[in-house]
Every structure is written in C-alpha cells, then in structure tokens.
PDB file of C-alpha atoms in Angstrom:
ATOM      1  CA  UNK A   1       0.000   0.000   0.000  1.00 96.00           C
ATOM      2  CA  UNK A   2       1.222   3.466  -0.904  1.00 97.00           C
ATOM      3  CA  UNK A   3      -0.146   6.916  -0.123  1.00 98.00           C
ATOM      4  CA  UNK A   4       0.614  10.064  -2.066  1.00 98.00           C
ATOM      5  CA  UNK A   5      -0.531  13.136  -0.167  1.00 98.00           C
ATOM      6  CA  UNK A   6      -0.548  16.605  -1.695  1.00 98.00           C
ATOM      7  CA  UNK A   7      -0.688  19.565   0.690  1.00 98.00           C
ATOM      8  CA  UNK A   8      -2.866  22.595   0.116  1.00 97.00           C
ATOM      9  CA  UNK A   9      -5.937  24.528   1.207  1.00 97.00           C
ATOM     10  CA  UNK A  10      -9.424  23.396   0.149  1.00 96.00           C
ATOM     11  CA  UNK A  11     -11.876  25.759  -1.520  1.00 93.00           C
ATOM     12  CA  UNK A  12     -12.096  27.768  -4.729  1.00 93.00           C
ATOM     13  CA  UNK A  13     -10.459  30.875  -3.275  1.00 93.00           C
ATOM     14  CA  UNK A  14      -7.156  28.990  -2.901  1.00 94.00           C
ATOM     15  CA  UNK A  15      -7.066  27.345  -6.325  1.00 93.00           C
ATOM     16  CA  UNK A  16      -3.914  28.268  -8.214  1.00 92.00           C
ATOM     17  CA  UNK A  17      -2.155  29.656  -5.129  1.00 96.00           C
ATOM     18  CA  UNK A  18       1.481  28.939  -4.357  1.00 95.00           C
ATOM     19  CA  UNK A  19       0.457  26.954  -1.277  1.00 96.00           C
ATOM     20  CA  UNK A  20      -1.596  24.527  -3.376  1.00 97.00           C
ATOM     21  CA  UNK A  21       1.174  22.902  -5.382  1.00 98.00           C
ATOM     22  CA  UNK A  22       0.516  19.574  -3.654  1.00 98.00           C
ATOM     23  CA  UNK A  23      -3.147  19.619  -4.640  1.00 97.00           C
ATOM     24  CA  UNK A  24      -2.186  20.467  -8.228  1.00 97.00           C
ATOM     25  CA  UNK A  25       0.139  17.471  -8.498  1.00 98.00           C
ATOM     26  CA  UNK A  26      -2.454  15.122  -6.998  1.00 97.00           C
ATOM     27  CA  UNK A  27      -5.006  16.256  -9.600  1.00 96.00           C
ATOM     28  CA  UNK A  28      -2.536  15.506 -12.396  1.00 96.00           C
ATOM     29  CA  UNK A  29      -1.692  12.114 -10.927  1.00 96.00           C
ATOM     30  CA  UNK A  30      -5.349  11.200 -10.626  1.00 95.00           C
ATOM     31  CA  UNK A  31      -5.889  11.969 -14.308  1.00 94.00           C
ATOM     32  CA  UNK A  32      -2.727  10.246 -15.454  1.00 95.00           C
ATOM     33  CA  UNK A  33      -3.313   7.075 -13.419  1.00 95.00           C
ATOM     34  CA  UNK A  34      -7.075   7.062 -14.065  1.00 91.00           C
ATOM     35  CA  UNK A  35      -7.907   6.806 -10.391  1.00 92.00           C
ATOM     36  CA  UNK A  36     -11.408   6.506  -8.951  1.00 84.00           C
ATOM     37  CA  UNK A  37     -13.506   9.575  -8.301  1.00 86.00           C
ATOM     38  CA  UNK A  38     -12.412  11.179  -5.018  1.00 90.00           C
ATOM     39  CA  UNK A  39     -14.427  10.615  -1.861  1.00 92.00           C
ATOM     40  CA  UNK A  40     -14.105  12.069   1.621  1.00 94.00           C
ATOM     41  CA  UNK A  41     -12.182   9.936   4.093  1.00 92.00           C
ATOM     42  CA  UNK A  42     -10.294  10.855   7.264  1.00 89.00           C
ATOM     43  CA  UNK A  43     -10.314  14.641   6.720  1.00 92.00           C
ATOM     44  CA  UNK A  44      -9.184  14.279   3.113  1.00 97.00           C
ATOM     45  CA  UNK A  45     -10.396  13.851  -0.441  1.00 97.00           C
ATOM     46  CA  UNK A  46      -9.144  10.399  -1.412  1.00 97.00           C
ATOM     47  CA  UNK A  47      -8.956   8.625  -4.781  1.00 96.00           C
ATOM     48  CA  UNK A  48      -8.206   4.917  -4.505  1.00 95.00           C
ATOM     49  CA  UNK A  49      -6.939   2.438  -7.047  1.00 94.00           C
ATOM     50  CA  UNK A  50      -4.319  -0.148  -7.882  1.00 95.00           C
ATOM     51  CA  UNK A  51      -1.009   0.672  -9.529  1.00 95.00           C
ATOM     52  CA  UNK A  52       1.184  -2.174 -10.763  1.00 94.00           C
ATOM     53  CA  UNK A  53      -0.549  -4.621  -8.468  1.00 95.00           C
ATOM     54  CA  UNK A  54      -0.275  -2.489  -5.314  1.00 96.00           C
ATOM     55  CA  UNK A  55      -3.031  -0.500  -3.631  1.00 96.00           C
ATOM     56  CA  UNK A  56      -2.649   3.260  -3.964  1.00 97.00           C
ATOM     57  CA  UNK A  57      -4.488   6.238  -2.480  1.00 97.00           C
ATOM     58  CA  UNK A  58      -4.079   9.829  -3.672  1.00 98.00           C
ATOM     59  CA  UNK A  59      -5.024  12.243  -0.901  1.00 98.00           C
ATOM     60  CA  UNK A  60      -5.765  15.962  -0.515  1.00 98.00           C
ATOM     61  CA  UNK A  61      -6.197  16.955   3.156  1.00 98.00           C
ATOM     62  CA  UNK A  62      -9.249  19.104   3.931  1.00 97.00           C
ATOM     63  CA  UNK A  63      -7.823  20.382   7.218  1.00 95.00           C
ATOM     64  CA  UNK A  64      -6.172  23.488   5.705  1.00 94.00           C
ATOM     65  CA  UNK A  65      -2.415  23.755   5.458  1.00 96.00           C
ATOM     66  CA  UNK A  66      -1.528  24.585   9.057  1.00 94.00           C
ATOM     67  CA  UNK A  67      -3.334  21.452  10.326  1.00 97.00           C
ATOM     68  CA  UNK A  68      -2.184  19.056   7.580  1.00 97.00           C
ATOM     69  CA  UNK A  69      -0.695  16.719  10.165  1.00 97.00           C
ATOM     70  CA  UNK A  70      -4.123  15.756  11.504  1.00 97.00           C
ATOM     71  CA  UNK A  71      -5.148  14.344   8.121  1.00 97.00           C
ATOM     72  CA  UNK A  72      -1.763  12.735   7.438  1.00 98.00           C
ATOM     73  CA  UNK A  73      -1.815  11.034  10.847  1.00 98.00           C
ATOM     74  CA  UNK A  74      -5.362   9.728  10.368  1.00 97.00           C
ATOM     75  CA  UNK A  75      -4.725   8.550   6.808  1.00 97.00           C
ATOM     76  CA  UNK A  76      -1.600   6.632   7.804  1.00 98.00           C
ATOM     77  CA  UNK A  77      -3.482   4.972  10.654  1.00 97.00           C
ATOM     78  CA  UNK A  78      -6.508   4.124   8.494  1.00 97.00           C
ATOM     79  CA  UNK A  79      -4.442   2.566   5.717  1.00 97.00           C
ATOM     80  CA  UNK A  80      -1.832   1.117   8.112  1.00 97.00           C
ATOM     81  CA  UNK A  81       0.989   2.797   6.192  1.00 97.00           C
ATOM     82  CA  UNK A  82       4.421   3.613   7.603  1.00 97.00           C
ATOM     83  CA  UNK A  83       5.862   7.096   6.898  1.00 98.00           C
ATOM     84  CA  UNK A  84       8.326   5.654   4.364  1.00 97.00           C
ATOM     85  CA  UNK A  85       5.371   4.542   2.188  1.00 98.00           C
ATOM     86  CA  UNK A  86       3.592   7.911   2.235  1.00 98.00           C
ATOM     87  CA  UNK A  87       4.995  10.388  -0.289  1.00 98.00           C
ATOM     88  CA  UNK A  88       4.084  13.992   0.536  1.00 98.00           C
ATOM     89  CA  UNK A  89       4.098  16.822  -2.006  1.00 98.00           C
ATOM     90  CA  UNK A  90       4.258  20.476  -0.982  1.00 98.00           C
ATOM     91  CA  UNK A  91       5.275  23.956  -2.069  1.00 97.00           C
ATOM     92  CA  UNK A  92       8.556  25.469  -0.872  1.00 96.00           C
ATOM     93  CA  UNK A  93       9.365  29.181  -0.695  1.00 95.00           C
ATOM     94  CA  UNK A  94      13.068  28.413  -0.188  1.00 94.00           C
ATOM     95  CA  UNK A  95      13.399  26.935  -3.694  1.00 95.00           C
ATOM     96  CA  UNK A  96      13.410  29.014  -6.891  1.00 95.00           C
ATOM     97  CA  UNK A  97      10.196  29.074  -8.883  1.00 95.00           C
ATOM     98  CA  UNK A  98       9.886  25.875 -10.915  1.00 95.00           C
ATOM     99  CA  UNK A  99      12.592  23.849  -9.158  1.00 96.00           C
ATOM    100  CA  UNK A 100      11.558  20.508  -7.701  1.00 97.00           C
ATOM    101  CA  UNK A 101      13.492  18.722  -4.971  1.00 97.00           C
ATOM    102  CA  UNK A 102      13.047  15.176  -3.680  1.00 98.00           C
ATOM    103  CA  UNK A 103      14.235  13.929  -0.293  1.00 97.00           C
ATOM    104  CA  UNK A 104      13.693  10.675   1.655  1.00 98.00           C
ATOM    105  CA  UNK A 105      13.033  12.573   4.920  1.00 97.00           C
ATOM    106  CA  UNK A 106      13.779  15.884   6.616  1.00 94.00           C
ATOM    107  CA  UNK A 107      12.629  18.707   8.845  1.00 94.00           C
ATOM    108  CA  UNK A 108       9.853  21.257   8.502  1.00 90.00           C
ATOM    109  CA  UNK A 109      11.924  24.282   7.536  1.00 86.00           C
ATOM    110  CA  UNK A 110       9.659  27.326   7.327  1.00 84.00           C
ATOM    111  CA  UNK A 111       6.631  25.295   6.191  1.00 92.00           C
ATOM    112  CA  UNK A 112       3.678  25.183   8.608  1.00 93.00           C
ATOM    113  CA  UNK A 113       2.148  22.161   6.893  1.00 96.00           C
ATOM    114  CA  UNK A 114       5.299  20.133   7.421  1.00 96.00           C
ATOM    115  CA  UNK A 115       5.574  21.398  10.984  1.00 96.00           C
ATOM    116  CA  UNK A 116       2.066  20.085  11.666  1.00 97.00           C
ATOM    117  CA  UNK A 117       2.838  16.712  10.041  1.00 98.00           C
ATOM    118  CA  UNK A 118       5.946  16.128  12.130  1.00 97.00           C
ATOM    119  CA  UNK A 119       4.187  17.230  15.310  1.00 97.00           C
ATOM    120  CA  UNK A 120       1.055  15.112  14.778  1.00 98.00           C
ATOM    121  CA  UNK A 121       2.769  11.932  13.526  1.00 97.00           C
ATOM    122  CA  UNK A 122       5.940  12.128  15.595  1.00 97.00           C
ATOM    123  CA  UNK A 123       7.995  11.335  12.495  1.00 97.00           C
ATOM    124  CA  UNK A 124      10.018  13.196   9.868  1.00 97.00           C
ATOM    125  CA  UNK A 125      10.616  10.029   7.825  1.00 97.00           C
ATOM    126  CA  UNK A 126       8.158  10.894   5.070  1.00 98.00           C
ATOM    127  CA  UNK A 127       9.638  10.981   1.552  1.00 98.00           C
ATOM    128  CA  UNK A 128       8.783  14.261  -0.109  1.00 98.00           C
ATOM    129  CA  UNK A 129       8.643  16.272  -3.299  1.00 98.00           C
ATOM    130  CA  UNK A 130       8.905  20.031  -2.859  1.00 97.00           C
ATOM    131  CA  UNK A 131       7.904  22.400  -5.650  1.00 97.00           C
ATOM    132  CA  UNK A 132       9.700  25.738  -5.566  1.00 96.00           C
ATOM    133  CA  UNK A 133       7.442  28.796  -5.553  1.00 96.00           C
ATOM    134  CA  UNK A 134      10.122  31.409  -4.826  1.00 94.00           C
ATOM    135  CA  UNK A 135      10.575  33.660  -1.808  1.00 92.00           C
ATOM    136  CA  UNK A 136       8.503  36.816  -1.309  1.00 90.00           C
ATOM    137  CA  UNK A 137       9.946  40.239  -2.104  1.00 90.00           C
ATOM    138  CA  UNK A 138      10.556  42.470   0.944  1.00 90.00           C
ATOM    139  CA  UNK A 139       7.218  44.270   0.627  1.00 90.00           C
ATOM    140  CA  UNK A 140       5.239  41.002   0.757  1.00 91.00           C
ATOM    141  CA  UNK A 141       4.100  39.211   3.911  1.00 90.00           C
ATOM    142  CA  UNK A 142       4.921  35.496   3.678  1.00 89.00           C
ATOM    143  CA  UNK A 143       1.325  34.397   4.373  1.00 90.00           C
ATOM    144  CA  UNK A 144      -0.036  36.654   1.638  1.00 91.00           C
ATOM    145  CA  UNK A 145       2.660  35.456  -0.761  1.00 93.00           C
ATOM    146  CA  UNK A 146       1.884  31.748  -0.465  1.00 93.00           C
ATOM    147  CA  UNK A 147      -1.852  32.386  -0.712  1.00 93.00           C
ATOM    148  CA  UNK A 148      -1.444  34.410  -3.906  1.00 93.00           C
ATOM    149  CA  UNK A 149      -1.205  32.965  -7.395  1.00 94.00           C
ATOM    150  CA  UNK A 150       1.331  33.300 -10.188  1.00 93.00           C
ATOM    151  CA  UNK A 151       0.793  36.385 -12.311  1.00 86.00           C
ATOM    152  CA  UNK A 152       2.990  36.440 -15.399  1.00 92.00           C
ATOM    153  CA  UNK A 153       2.544  34.039 -18.332  1.00 94.00           C
ATOM    154  CA  UNK A 154       6.214  33.102 -17.965  1.00 94.00           C
ATOM    155  CA  UNK A 155       5.810  32.107 -14.321  1.00 94.00           C
ATOM    156  CA  UNK A 156       2.668  30.154 -15.110  1.00 95.00           C
ATOM    157  CA  UNK A 157       4.500  28.212 -17.833  1.00 96.00           C
ATOM    158  CA  UNK A 158       7.429  27.464 -15.517  1.00 96.00           C
ATOM    159  CA  UNK A 159       5.125  26.216 -12.761  1.00 97.00           C
ATOM    160  CA  UNK A 160       3.112  24.106 -15.188  1.00 96.00           C
ATOM    161  CA  UNK A 161       6.320  22.386 -16.312  1.00 96.00           C
ATOM    162  CA  UNK A 162       7.387  21.880 -12.681  1.00 97.00           C
ATOM    163  CA  UNK A 163       4.047  20.342 -11.733  1.00 97.00           C
ATOM    164  CA  UNK A 164       4.295  17.907 -14.627  1.00 96.00           C
ATOM    165  CA  UNK A 165       7.840  16.940 -13.565  1.00 97.00           C
ATOM    166  CA  UNK A 166       6.675  16.481  -9.982  1.00 97.00           C
ATOM    167  CA  UNK A 167       3.892  14.214 -11.248  1.00 97.00           C
ATOM    168  CA  UNK A 168       6.409  12.124 -13.194  1.00 97.00           C
ATOM    169  CA  UNK A 169       8.707  12.005 -10.145  1.00 97.00           C
ATOM    170  CA  UNK A 170       5.849  10.707  -7.985  1.00 98.00           C
ATOM    171  CA  UNK A 171       5.223   7.913 -10.490  1.00 97.00           C
ATOM    172  CA  UNK A 172       8.938   7.076 -10.426  1.00 97.00           C
ATOM    173  CA  UNK A 173       8.659   6.832  -6.630  1.00 98.00           C
ATOM    174  CA  UNK A 174       5.900   4.260  -7.101  1.00 97.00           C
ATOM    175  CA  UNK A 175       7.894   2.391  -9.744  1.00 97.00           C
ATOM    176  CA  UNK A 176      11.353   2.369  -8.200  1.00 96.00           C
ATOM    177  CA  UNK A 177      11.433   4.090  -4.788  1.00 97.00           C
ATOM    178  CA  UNK A 178      12.575   7.466  -3.534  1.00 97.00           C
ATOM    179  CA  UNK A 179      16.306   6.971  -4.166  1.00 96.00           C
ATOM    180  CA  UNK A 180      15.855   6.252  -7.874  1.00 96.00           C
ATOM    181  CA  UNK A 181      13.384   9.128  -8.184  1.00 97.00           C
ATOM    182  CA  UNK A 182      15.875  11.457  -6.505  1.00 97.00           C
ATOM    183  CA  UNK A 183      18.672  10.380  -8.850  1.00 96.00           C
ATOM    184  CA  UNK A 184      16.528  11.112 -11.885  1.00 94.00           C
ATOM    185  CA  UNK A 185      14.718  14.274 -10.868  1.00 96.00           C
ATOM    186  CA  UNK A 186      17.166  16.099  -8.595  1.00 94.00           C
ATOM    187  CA  UNK A 187      19.801  16.180 -11.341  1.00 77.00           C
ATOM    188  CA  UNK A 188      18.011  18.158 -14.008  1.00 57.00           C
ATOM    189  CA  UNK A 189      15.104  19.878 -12.342  1.00 60.00           C
ATOM    190  CA  UNK A 190      15.883  23.537 -12.887  1.00 57.00           C
ATOM    191  CA  UNK A 191      13.157  25.562 -14.596  1.00 54.00           C
ATOM    192  CA  UNK A 192      13.521  25.801 -18.361  1.00 48.00           C
ATOM    193  CA  UNK A 193      13.323  29.589 -18.264  1.00 42.00           C
ATOM    194  CA  UNK A 194      14.346  32.183 -15.714  1.00 42.00           C
ATOM    195  CA  UNK A 195      11.859  34.388 -13.943  1.00 39.00           C
ATOM    196  CA  UNK A 196      11.953  37.271 -11.523  1.00 38.00           C
ATOM    197  CA  UNK A 197       9.881  36.366  -8.491  1.00 35.00           C
ATOM    198  CA  UNK A 198       9.947  39.985  -7.377  1.00 34.00           C
ATOM    199  CA  UNK A 199       7.973  41.222 -10.351  1.00 31.00           C
TER     200      UNK A 199
END
C-alpha cells in the first residue's frame, strides 16, 4: 500500500495559489493514473486504485495547510501505512520558482504544513517532493505570498512544467522508490526559463 498526499488549502479561493502545489500534483496524478472519483475519508479527499498490483491512495487533506498533520496522521493509521510509504508533495518558498526537490526525509523548515505533520505523527521520515514557488519580495508578507497565485505568463509556464515533472517524479517513486526518483529528478530539475519572483 502506498499513499501520495498533496498539501494545500481546500476551496475555490485557494485554487492556483502557491500553497496549493501539492493539490495540483495530486489532480494531475489522478488523471494520469485514471484513479477513482475522489471521496471524503479521514479529513481528506481520497482517490483509490491499484497501480502495478499495489493499492494506492491519492489524498488531498481538507484540514487546511496549518493542520495538515491531523489528516496525514489519520490517513496513515486508516491505511496502516508507515511514513516511508507515504509520499508527501508540498510547495517550498526556499526553492526558486519551478525547481523541484526530492528527499527521503527531513525537517519542517519554514513550512507550517510540514511542521504540523511532524508534530502530529511524531515522524520526519516521510519521503517528499517540494515544488519551488520562490521567496517573497521584501514588501510582501509570507502568508499573503503563499496564498497568492502566479501572475505572469512566464511564471505560469514554468510552474506548469514543474508540476508535470513532480507528477512524473511521484510515479517514479511508485515504480522504483525514492532513491531512484531522486537520482533522476534532482539532477536536471531547474526551470527551463528564468523568472523574476519579485515582479
């Protein structure tokens, strides 16, 4: 059994925001893997299916970002999944726009969703894919920055490419594990075009 959990905030007002990169990847995975229609389970929207003979659930927590750990904890308990078998996808303001980074485990950094996950589950052993959304310019509050969307066509194209790469990296995790996925997607994951996140 594998879980792939994308972090974000539920509701139309947050669609397309920097904080919803995890939700965006889950939506792409669901389409690509032809998963079942999502249903509500354990504070999350969950699509279930079978991938290469193994049960798989794609999950979008409904707890809002700062309480993501409540849903992650409950989902892992419900499906009896260890942290190492639950891939989590999130945004990251400490990575340039369009960069993706995979790790087998790690700390929370500045991310409140990750802080909640580690606190609620008591573990930092979750493999992860982080999608870079860039850091805010000095005049922006961090909370407002992550809840805002991408404005320029160039940024939107870069993020679209990054989300597709993150989707492919998640499938590689299912196929071959986090180490192989890291080797493939951490090498050449820089955005194909440069952008100014302070625009």
